[in-house]
Amino acid sequence: MKSVSILIKPASALCNLRCKYCFYANVSSMREVRSFGRMKLGLVDQLVASVYADLDDGDELTIAFQGGEPTLAGLRYFEHFIATVQTQAKAVTVHYALQTNGMVINEAWCRFLKANDFLVGLSMDGTPIYHDLNRLDTHGRGTFFRVHQTKELFDQYQIPYNVLCVLTNPLAKHARKVFNYFKANHVAYVQFIPCLDELDATERSGYALTPERFAAFYQTYFKLWLEQLADGHYQSVKLFDDVINLFKFGQATACGITGPCRIQYVIEADGSVYPCDFYALDEYKLGYIQEQTLKELFNQPRALTFMSTKRELPAYCDSCPFKRLCCGGCKRMKDAMYVNAKGDFCGYRQLLETIVPRQDQILSLVQQCARV
């Protein structure tokens, strides 16, 4: 039995927001074609058939939809996609996920997501003030109130969701405010996404996270989180889960967490396939899903080169006790959370020095919460 994951961009780089820090707006602007528009339904049929060609009875398939804003493909697109998957003869267990800014979600969307067991990622940047500072609509207006309405709909329909919070350098100064807001609003699952500079940036922007701010944010958040856990209330923080899974159980549950890249199978709206969401660029294009299967695309020279490219780590890594399981981490995240520009500090190392010695304590407290 094997597990396969694909990430589909059904509306390419199209979006109904103008977030100041959007990494995919930057990536897509560096391609010959910035946006491939909306995926045609005929391509959905070809895509599903091609993916299933490499699957066998008993396999698992995870299909995540991302953007841009994937809901701009329309509810009919998603209904057609599900129906196409259901016509496949092979007995494959399929899991669906959707990352959304929440702007077009209504009750019809909620009924669909609930009926098809979607796990949803809802973008919400910590507090109303900081959300509205960067996550703007096409008229330059803040969007927090509308996104919070979507959160309430998800709660009402009991749709499982994670809050995805982009951790900008300014927001990272306010860990306590972020923690208190999520606690007060009963956010059970949260993932903090380090805010990155543009790929072609020539100087650091004001919103790009630094290793020092990364570490300071997590030091405060972890302290508050652990106190809450000791009081019997558990909140899943993606990075904490990933660290424990890796160092306690030897499981890599996040791409790039152990250093070397792996193929993500990012499928754009025209069927073009890329090895990584951060590098959906013309020079990394592996081919087209309507022309080749995932296995054939995986064996393309570009894919093998992408995975095997060696990285030269900073000298600071040589003395790190976690080097064997980190290996420098995600290369795209290196300036945001790993070794700083001076080469004398690593934000991720400080986080590991805080969490790893407490793994058994954390697991014991989590188990106590589960029994309550």
Tab-separated table of C-alpha atoms in Angstrom:
chain	number	residue	atom	x	y	z
A	1	MET	CA	0.000	0.000	0.000
A	2	LYS	CA	1.306	3.452	-0.873
A	3	SER	CA	0.246	7.011	-0.106
A	4	VAL	CA	0.280	9.676	-2.800
A	5	SER	CA	-0.348	13.390	-2.342
A	6	ILE	CA	-1.047	15.990	-5.011
A	7	LEU	CA	-1.666	19.738	-4.756
A	8	ILE	CA	-3.974	21.228	-7.385
A	9	LYS	CA	-4.372	24.904	-8.285
A	10	PRO	CA	-7.792	24.887	-9.979
A	11	ALA	CA	-7.872	28.682	-10.349
A	12	SER	CA	-4.111	29.088	-10.815
A	13	ALA	CA	-2.914	32.426	-9.392
A	14	LEU	CA	-6.348	34.071	-9.587
A	15	CYS	CA	-7.381	35.579	-6.261
A	16	ASN	CA	-10.044	37.875	-4.837
A	17	LEU	CA	-7.600	39.307	-2.276
A	18	ARG	CA	-4.462	41.404	-2.619
A	19	CYS	CA	-2.395	40.219	0.344
A	20	LYS	CA	0.767	42.281	0.562
A	21	TYR	CA	3.044	39.295	1.245
A	22	CYS	CA	1.568	36.709	-1.182
A	23	PHE	CA	4.378	34.377	-2.209
A	24	TYR	CA	2.430	32.856	-5.115
A	25	ALA	CA	1.751	36.255	-6.657
A	26	ASN	CA	5.521	36.677	-6.699
A	27	VAL	CA	6.195	33.176	-8.060
A	28	SER	CA	3.597	33.443	-10.808
A	29	SER	CA	4.862	36.895	-11.843
A	30	MET	CA	8.210	35.294	-12.710
A	31	ARG	CA	6.661	32.856	-15.213
A	32	GLU	CA	6.040	33.492	-18.895
A	33	VAL	CA	2.335	32.933	-18.145
A	34	ARG	CA	1.349	34.513	-14.858
A	35	SER	CA	-2.011	32.754	-14.477
A	36	PHE	CA	-3.436	29.781	-16.351
A	37	GLY	CA	-7.007	30.718	-15.479
A	38	ARG	CA	-9.531	28.138	-14.318
A	39	MET	CA	-9.021	24.428	-14.908
A	40	LYS	CA	-11.372	23.048	-17.559
A	41	LEU	CA	-13.630	20.156	-16.600
A	42	GLY	CA	-12.240	18.046	-19.437
A	43	LEU	CA	-8.769	18.409	-17.920
A	44	VAL	CA	-10.153	17.183	-14.584
A	45	ASP	CA	-11.155	13.924	-16.275
A	46	GLN	CA	-7.665	13.523	-17.759
A	47	LEU	CA	-5.971	14.460	-14.486
A	48	VAL	CA	-7.888	11.945	-12.396
A	49	ALA	CA	-7.349	9.156	-14.931
A	50	SER	CA	-3.614	9.891	-15.064
A	51	VAL	CA	-3.234	9.917	-11.267
A	52	TYR	CA	-5.172	6.678	-10.882
A	53	ALA	CA	-2.985	4.979	-13.502
A	54	ASP	CA	-0.228	4.629	-10.890
A	55	LEU	CA	-2.519	3.585	-8.013
A	56	ASP	CA	-3.577	0.138	-6.846
A	57	ASP	CA	-6.373	-1.211	-4.673
A	58	GLY	CA	-5.723	-0.293	-1.041
A	59	ASP	CA	-3.659	2.829	-1.786
A	60	GLU	CA	-4.345	6.240	-0.244
A	61	LEU	CA	-4.613	9.464	-2.215
A	62	THR	CA	-4.633	12.950	-0.681
A	63	ILE	CA	-5.851	15.734	-2.947
A	64	ALA	CA	-5.328	19.298	-1.735
A	65	PHE	CA	-6.683	22.358	-3.526
A	66	GLN	CA	-4.806	25.623	-3.222
A	67	GLY	CA	-4.266	28.862	-5.111
A	68	GLY	CA	-4.369	31.730	-5.623
A	69	GLU	CA	-7.837	31.184	-4.278
A	70	PRO	CA	-9.107	27.730	-5.295
A	71	THR	CA	-12.795	28.433	-4.600
A	72	LEU	CA	-12.757	30.818	-7.582
A	73	ALA	CA	-12.889	27.694	-9.751
A	74	GLY	CA	-16.506	27.452	-8.598
A	75	LEU	CA	-18.514	24.877	-6.703
A	76	ARG	CA	-19.439	23.119	-9.966
A	77	TYR	CA	-15.757	22.399	-10.596
A	78	PHE	CA	-15.379	20.696	-7.223
A	79	GLU	CA	-18.602	18.735	-7.618
A	80	HIS	CA	-17.382	17.495	-10.997
A	81	PHE	CA	-14.001	16.589	-9.513
A	82	ILE	CA	-15.555	14.497	-6.742
A	83	ALA	CA	-17.922	12.800	-9.183
A	84	THR	CA	-15.020	11.934	-11.492
A	85	VAL	CA	-13.050	10.381	-8.639
A	86	GLN	CA	-16.074	8.347	-7.629
A	87	THR	CA	-16.270	6.749	-11.091
A	88	GLN	CA	-12.796	5.208	-10.738
A	89	ALA	CA	-12.819	1.442	-10.408
A	90	LYS	CA	-9.811	1.047	-8.097
A	91	ALA	CA	-10.467	0.817	-4.350
A	92	VAL	CA	-8.438	3.849	-3.288
A	93	THR	CA	-9.052	5.784	-0.063
A	94	VAL	CA	-9.232	9.475	-0.983
A	95	HIS	CA	-8.749	12.407	1.389
A	96	TYR	CA	-9.615	15.975	0.382
A	97	ALA	CA	-8.201	19.256	1.649
A	98	LEU	CA	-8.837	22.874	0.717
A	99	GLN	CA	-6.886	25.993	1.598
A	100	THR	CA	-9.040	29.112	1.350
A	101	ASN	CA	-9.158	32.764	2.319
A	102	GLY	CA	-12.822	32.178	3.203
A	103	MET	CA	-14.229	35.084	1.212
A	104	VAL	CA	-16.769	33.192	-0.905
A	105	ILE	CA	-17.647	30.412	1.529
A	106	ASN	CA	-21.385	30.215	2.168
A	107	GLU	CA	-23.798	27.541	3.367
A	108	ALA	CA	-23.802	25.759	-0.009
A	109	TRP	CA	-20.026	25.457	0.184
A	110	CYS	CA	-20.273	24.239	3.768
A	111	ARG	CA	-22.764	21.526	2.867
A	112	PHE	CA	-20.438	20.354	0.088
A	113	LEU	CA	-17.314	20.390	2.275
A	114	LYS	CA	-19.085	18.538	5.079
A	115	ALA	CA	-20.611	15.926	2.768
A	116	ASN	CA	-17.217	15.133	1.243
A	117	ASP	CA	-15.159	15.181	4.463
A	118	PHE	CA	-12.874	18.040	3.472
A	119	LEU	CA	-10.169	19.238	5.847
A	120	VAL	CA	-10.009	23.010	5.394
A	121	GLY	CA	-7.218	25.475	5.968
A	122	LEU	CA	-8.635	28.935	6.710
A	123	SER	CA	-6.268	31.892	6.430
A	124	MET	CA	-6.551	34.203	9.432
A	125	ASP	CA	-3.637	36.289	10.637
A	126	GLY	CA	-3.833	36.138	14.400
A	127	THR	CA	-5.650	39.313	15.380
A	128	PRO	CA	-8.079	41.620	13.547
A	129	ILE	CA	-5.566	44.481	13.378
A	130	TYR	CA	-2.720	42.477	11.872
A	131	HIS	CA	-5.001	40.498	9.580
A	132	ASP	CA	-6.429	43.701	8.110
A	133	LEU	CA	-2.955	45.196	7.785
A	134	ASN	CA	-1.965	42.739	5.062
A	135	ARG	CA	-4.982	40.699	3.910
A	136	LEU	CA	-6.852	43.231	1.789
A	137	ASP	CA	-9.603	42.870	-0.793
A	138	THR	CA	-9.368	44.290	-4.327
A	139	HIS	CA	-10.552	47.676	-3.018
A	140	GLY	CA	-7.848	47.824	-0.337
A	141	ARG	CA	-10.207	47.022	2.530
A	142	GLY	CA	-9.500	44.689	5.435
A	143	THR	CA	-11.146	41.257	5.325
A	144	PHE	CA	-11.056	40.013	8.908
A	145	PHE	CA	-14.781	40.325	9.634
A	146	ARG	CA	-15.737	38.329	6.538
A	147	VAL	CA	-13.193	35.586	7.329
A	148	HIS	CA	-14.422	35.377	10.916
A	149	GLN	CA	-17.944	34.836	9.582
A	150	THR	CA	-16.598	31.885	7.586
A	151	LYS	CA	-14.976	30.485	10.736
A	152	GLU	CA	-18.345	30.648	12.459
A	153	LEU	CA	-19.949	28.806	9.535
A	154	PHE	CA	-17.322	26.066	9.805
A	155	ASP	CA	-18.049	25.781	13.523
A	156	GLN	CA	-21.776	25.637	12.834
A	157	TYR	CA	-21.403	22.888	10.228
A	158	GLN	CA	-18.725	21.081	12.255
A	159	ILE	CA	-16.262	21.178	9.379
A	160	PRO	CA	-12.725	20.307	10.518
A	161	TYR	CA	-10.405	23.222	9.840
A	162	ASN	CA	-6.973	24.556	10.655
A	163	VAL	CA	-6.314	28.252	10.991
A	164	LEU	CA	-3.369	29.217	8.811
A	165	CYS	CA	-1.642	32.280	10.225
A	166	VAL	CA	1.104	33.972	8.211
A	167	LEU	CA	3.762	34.923	10.717
A	168	THR	CA	5.113	38.276	9.592
A	169	ASN	CA	7.998	39.980	11.332
A	170	PRO	CA	5.690	42.612	12.930
A	171	LEU	CA	3.106	40.024	14.035
A	172	ALA	CA	5.840	37.895	15.617
A	173	LYS	CA	6.245	40.583	18.289
A	174	HIS	CA	2.745	39.848	19.584
A	175	ALA	CA	2.709	36.150	20.446
A	176	ARG	CA	0.617	36.694	23.575
A	177	LYS	CA	-2.078	38.620	21.675
A	178	VAL	CA	-2.201	35.919	18.989
A	179	PHE	CA	-2.399	33.156	21.601
A	180	ASN	CA	-5.133	34.913	23.553
A	181	TYR	CA	-7.202	35.557	20.443
A	182	PHE	CA	-7.039	31.946	19.276
A	183	LYS	CA	-7.782	30.723	22.794
A	184	ALA	CA	-10.787	33.027	23.182
A	185	ASN	CA	-12.144	31.943	19.799
A	186	HIS	CA	-11.625	28.214	20.406
A	187	VAL	CA	-9.169	27.606	17.563
A	188	ALA	CA	-8.195	23.971	18.023
A	189	TYR	CA	-5.677	23.647	15.171
A	190	VAL	CA	-3.257	26.338	14.053
A	191	GLN	CA	-0.362	26.470	11.632
A	192	PHE	CA	1.995	29.427	11.591
A	193	ILE	CA	3.483	30.009	8.156
A	194	PRO	CA	6.763	31.971	8.150
A	195	CYS	CA	6.393	35.042	5.945
A	196	LEU	CA	9.009	35.019	3.206
A	197	ASP	CA	10.709	37.630	1.106
A	198	GLU	CA	10.060	37.479	-2.618
A	199	LEU	CA	12.202	34.988	-4.541
A	200	ASP	CA	13.857	37.790	-6.504
A	201	ALA	CA	14.101	40.255	-3.605
A	202	THR	CA	17.234	42.405	-3.551
A	203	GLU	CA	16.662	43.681	-0.013
A	204	ARG	CA	14.684	42.459	2.986
A	205	SER	CA	11.095	43.615	3.232
A	206	GLY	CA	9.463	44.830	6.438
A	207	TYR	CA	7.107	41.836	6.666
A	208	ALA	CA	9.610	39.012	6.016
A	209	LEU	CA	10.232	36.963	9.171
A	210	THR	CA	13.718	36.759	10.679
A	211	PRO	CA	15.173	33.839	12.676
A	212	GLU	CA	15.353	36.044	15.779
A	213	ARG	CA	11.678	37.007	15.593
A	214	PHE	CA	10.721	33.420	14.738
A	215	ALA	CA	12.426	32.214	17.912
A	216	ALA	CA	11.046	34.987	20.113
A	217	PHE	CA	7.491	34.341	18.928
A	218	TYR	CA	7.671	30.605	19.562
A	219	GLN	CA	9.359	30.988	22.944
A	220	THR	CA	6.426	33.046	24.201
A	221	TYR	CA	3.758	31.021	22.423
A	222	PHE	CA	5.182	27.712	23.663
A	223	LYS	CA	5.237	28.912	27.273
A	224	LEU	CA	1.565	29.963	27.093
A	225	TRP	CA	0.653	26.823	25.165
A	226	LEU	CA	2.312	24.542	27.725
A	227	GLU	CA	0.553	26.309	30.613
A	228	GLN	CA	-2.775	25.817	28.844
A	229	LEU	CA	-1.939	22.176	28.188
A	230	ALA	CA	-1.152	21.641	31.877
A	231	ASP	CA	-4.615	23.051	32.648
A	232	GLY	CA	-6.170	20.352	30.480
A	233	HIS	CA	-6.745	22.282	27.247
A	234	TYR	CA	-4.939	21.096	24.111
A	235	GLN	CA	-4.418	23.139	20.962
A	236	SER	CA	-2.639	21.503	18.022
A	237	VAL	CA	0.209	23.711	16.795
A	238	LYS	CA	1.530	22.246	13.541
A	239	LEU	CA	5.217	22.922	14.165
A	240	PHE	CA	5.100	21.503	17.707
A	241	ASP	CA	3.429	18.367	16.320
A	242	ASP	CA	6.018	18.107	13.533
A	243	VAL	CA	8.955	18.417	15.927
A	244	ILE	CA	7.642	15.727	18.267
A	245	ASN	CA	6.765	13.426	15.363
A	246	LEU	CA	10.302	13.771	14.031
A	247	PHE	CA	12.401	13.643	17.192
A	248	LYS	CA	10.259	11.250	19.222
A	249	PHE	CA	8.877	8.946	16.546
A	250	GLY	CA	11.193	9.455	13.570
A	251	GLN	CA	8.352	10.572	11.297
A	252	ALA	CA	8.773	13.512	8.910
A	253	THR	CA	5.309	15.087	8.785
A	254	ALA	CA	6.283	18.336	7.057
A	255	CYS	CA	7.991	18.856	3.721
A	256	GLY	CA	11.585	20.060	4.084
A	257	ILE	CA	11.787	19.468	7.822
A	258	THR	CA	14.693	17.044	7.392
A	259	GLY	CA	16.487	19.121	4.758
A	260	PRO	CA	16.354	17.369	1.370
A	261	CYS	CA	13.519	18.351	-0.958
A	262	ARG	CA	10.885	15.906	-2.116
A	263	ILE	CA	8.409	16.102	-4.967
A	264	GLN	CA	5.080	17.685	-4.045
A	265	TYR	CA	3.307	17.269	-7.411
A	266	VAL	CA	1.910	20.776	-7.749
A	267	ILE	CA	-0.562	20.721	-10.639
A	268	GLU	CA	-1.445	24.071	-12.209
A	269	ALA	CA	-4.736	24.874	-13.927
A	270	ASP	CA	-3.356	24.015	-17.392
A	271	GLY	CA	-2.097	20.623	-16.179
A	272	SER	CA	1.560	21.632	-15.852
A	273	VAL	CA	3.309	19.941	-12.936
A	274	TYR	CA	5.988	21.364	-10.637
A	275	PRO	CA	8.019	19.789	-7.817
A	276	CYS	CA	7.243	22.433	-5.181
A	277	ASP	CA	4.731	25.190	-4.530
A	278	PHE	CA	7.594	27.595	-3.830
A	279	TYR	CA	9.195	26.798	-7.177
A	280	ALA	CA	6.263	26.610	-9.612
A	281	LEU	CA	8.467	28.297	-12.196
A	282	ASP	CA	9.037	27.621	-15.886
A	283	GLU	CA	12.533	26.259	-15.293
A	284	TYR	CA	11.211	23.614	-12.883
A	285	LYS	CA	8.224	22.425	-14.911
A	286	LEU	CA	8.236	18.623	-15.069
A	287	GLY	CA	5.621	18.195	-17.816
A	288	TYR	CA	1.844	17.894	-18.054
A	289	ILE	CA	-0.428	15.561	-16.076
A	290	GLN	CA	-2.630	14.990	-19.137
A	291	GLU	CA	0.396	13.643	-20.998
A	292	GLN	CA	2.301	11.670	-18.347
A	293	THR	CA	1.529	9.822	-15.127
A	294	LEU	CA	2.937	10.856	-11.752
A	295	LYS	CA	5.503	8.066	-11.898
A	296	GLU	CA	6.716	9.238	-15.304
A	297	LEU	CA	6.890	12.842	-14.122
A	298	PHE	CA	8.781	11.775	-10.987
A	299	ASN	CA	11.499	10.228	-13.145
A	300	GLN	CA	12.063	13.362	-15.222
A	301	PRO	CA	15.664	14.673	-15.014
A	302	ARG	CA	14.381	17.963	-13.600
A	303	ALA	CA	12.653	16.159	-10.756
A	304	LEU	CA	15.729	14.132	-9.899
A	305	THR	CA	17.913	17.238	-10.054
A	306	PHE	CA	15.513	19.170	-7.833
A	307	MET	CA	15.629	16.470	-5.155
A	308	SER	CA	19.351	15.788	-5.300
A	309	THR	CA	20.730	19.325	-5.391
A	310	LYS	CA	23.274	19.641	-2.591
A	311	ARG	CA	23.156	22.578	-0.198
A	312	GLU	CA	26.092	24.151	1.564
A	313	LEU	CA	25.069	24.688	5.165
A	314	PRO	CA	26.330	27.577	7.300
A	315	ALA	CA	29.302	26.835	9.551
A	316	TYR	CA	26.990	27.417	12.537
A	317	CYS	CA	25.260	24.124	11.706
A	318	ASP	CA	28.421	22.121	12.374
A	319	SER	CA	28.085	22.480	16.143
A	320	CYS	CA	24.314	21.880	16.226
A	321	PRO	CA	23.202	18.739	18.112
A	322	PHE	CA	20.136	18.537	15.847
A	323	LYS	CA	22.003	18.685	12.534
A	324	ARG	CA	21.451	15.008	11.684
A	325	LEU	CA	17.659	15.348	11.725
A	326	CYS	CA	17.499	18.918	10.430
A	327	CYS	CA	20.178	19.138	7.716
A	328	GLY	CA	19.459	22.825	7.279
A	329	GLY	CA	15.689	22.455	6.944
A	330	CYS	CA	13.622	23.820	4.062
A	331	LYS	CA	15.831	25.785	1.676
A	332	ARG	CA	13.061	28.295	0.927
A	333	MET	CA	12.568	28.969	4.661
A	334	LYS	CA	16.250	29.335	5.476
A	335	ASP	CA	16.273	33.121	5.889
A	336	ALA	CA	13.037	33.188	7.891
A	337	MET	CA	13.584	30.600	10.616
A	338	TYR	CA	17.004	28.977	10.438
A	339	VAL	CA	20.505	30.548	10.576
A	340	ASN	CA	20.554	34.353	10.522
A	341	ALA	CA	22.524	36.590	8.179
A	342	LYS	CA	25.360	36.981	10.717
A	343	GLY	CA	25.707	33.221	11.001
A	344	ASP	CA	25.591	33.215	14.785
A	345	PHE	CA	21.988	32.260	15.599
A	346	CYS	CA	19.358	29.732	14.436
A	347	GLY	CA	15.708	30.249	15.313
A	348	TYR	CA	14.789	26.624	14.708
A	349	ARG	CA	17.639	25.379	16.901
A	350	GLN	CA	16.377	27.511	19.791
A	351	LEU	CA	12.906	26.077	19.298
A	352	LEU	CA	14.273	22.519	19.358
A	353	GLU	CA	16.290	23.237	22.490
A	354	THR	CA	13.014	24.278	24.123
A	355	ILE	CA	10.730	21.472	22.909
A	356	VAL	CA	12.840	18.333	22.493
A	357	PRO	CA	13.832	17.978	26.190
A	358	ARG	CA	10.126	18.285	27.113
A	359	GLN	CA	8.765	15.732	24.640
A	360	ASP	CA	7.769	13.148	27.211
A	361	GLN	CA	6.146	15.766	29.429
A	362	ILE	CA	4.182	17.137	26.449
A	363	LEU	CA	3.004	13.704	25.331
A	364	SER	CA	1.915	12.821	28.866
A	365	LEU	CA	-0.115	16.046	29.139
A	366	VAL	CA	-1.683	15.490	25.714
A	367	GLN	CA	-2.732	11.989	26.749
A	368	GLN	CA	-4.278	13.359	29.938
A	369	CYS	CA	-6.262	15.878	27.864
A	370	ALA	CA	-7.490	13.084	25.599
A	371	ARG	CA	-8.816	11.147	28.601
A	372	VAL	CA	-10.777	14.114	29.945
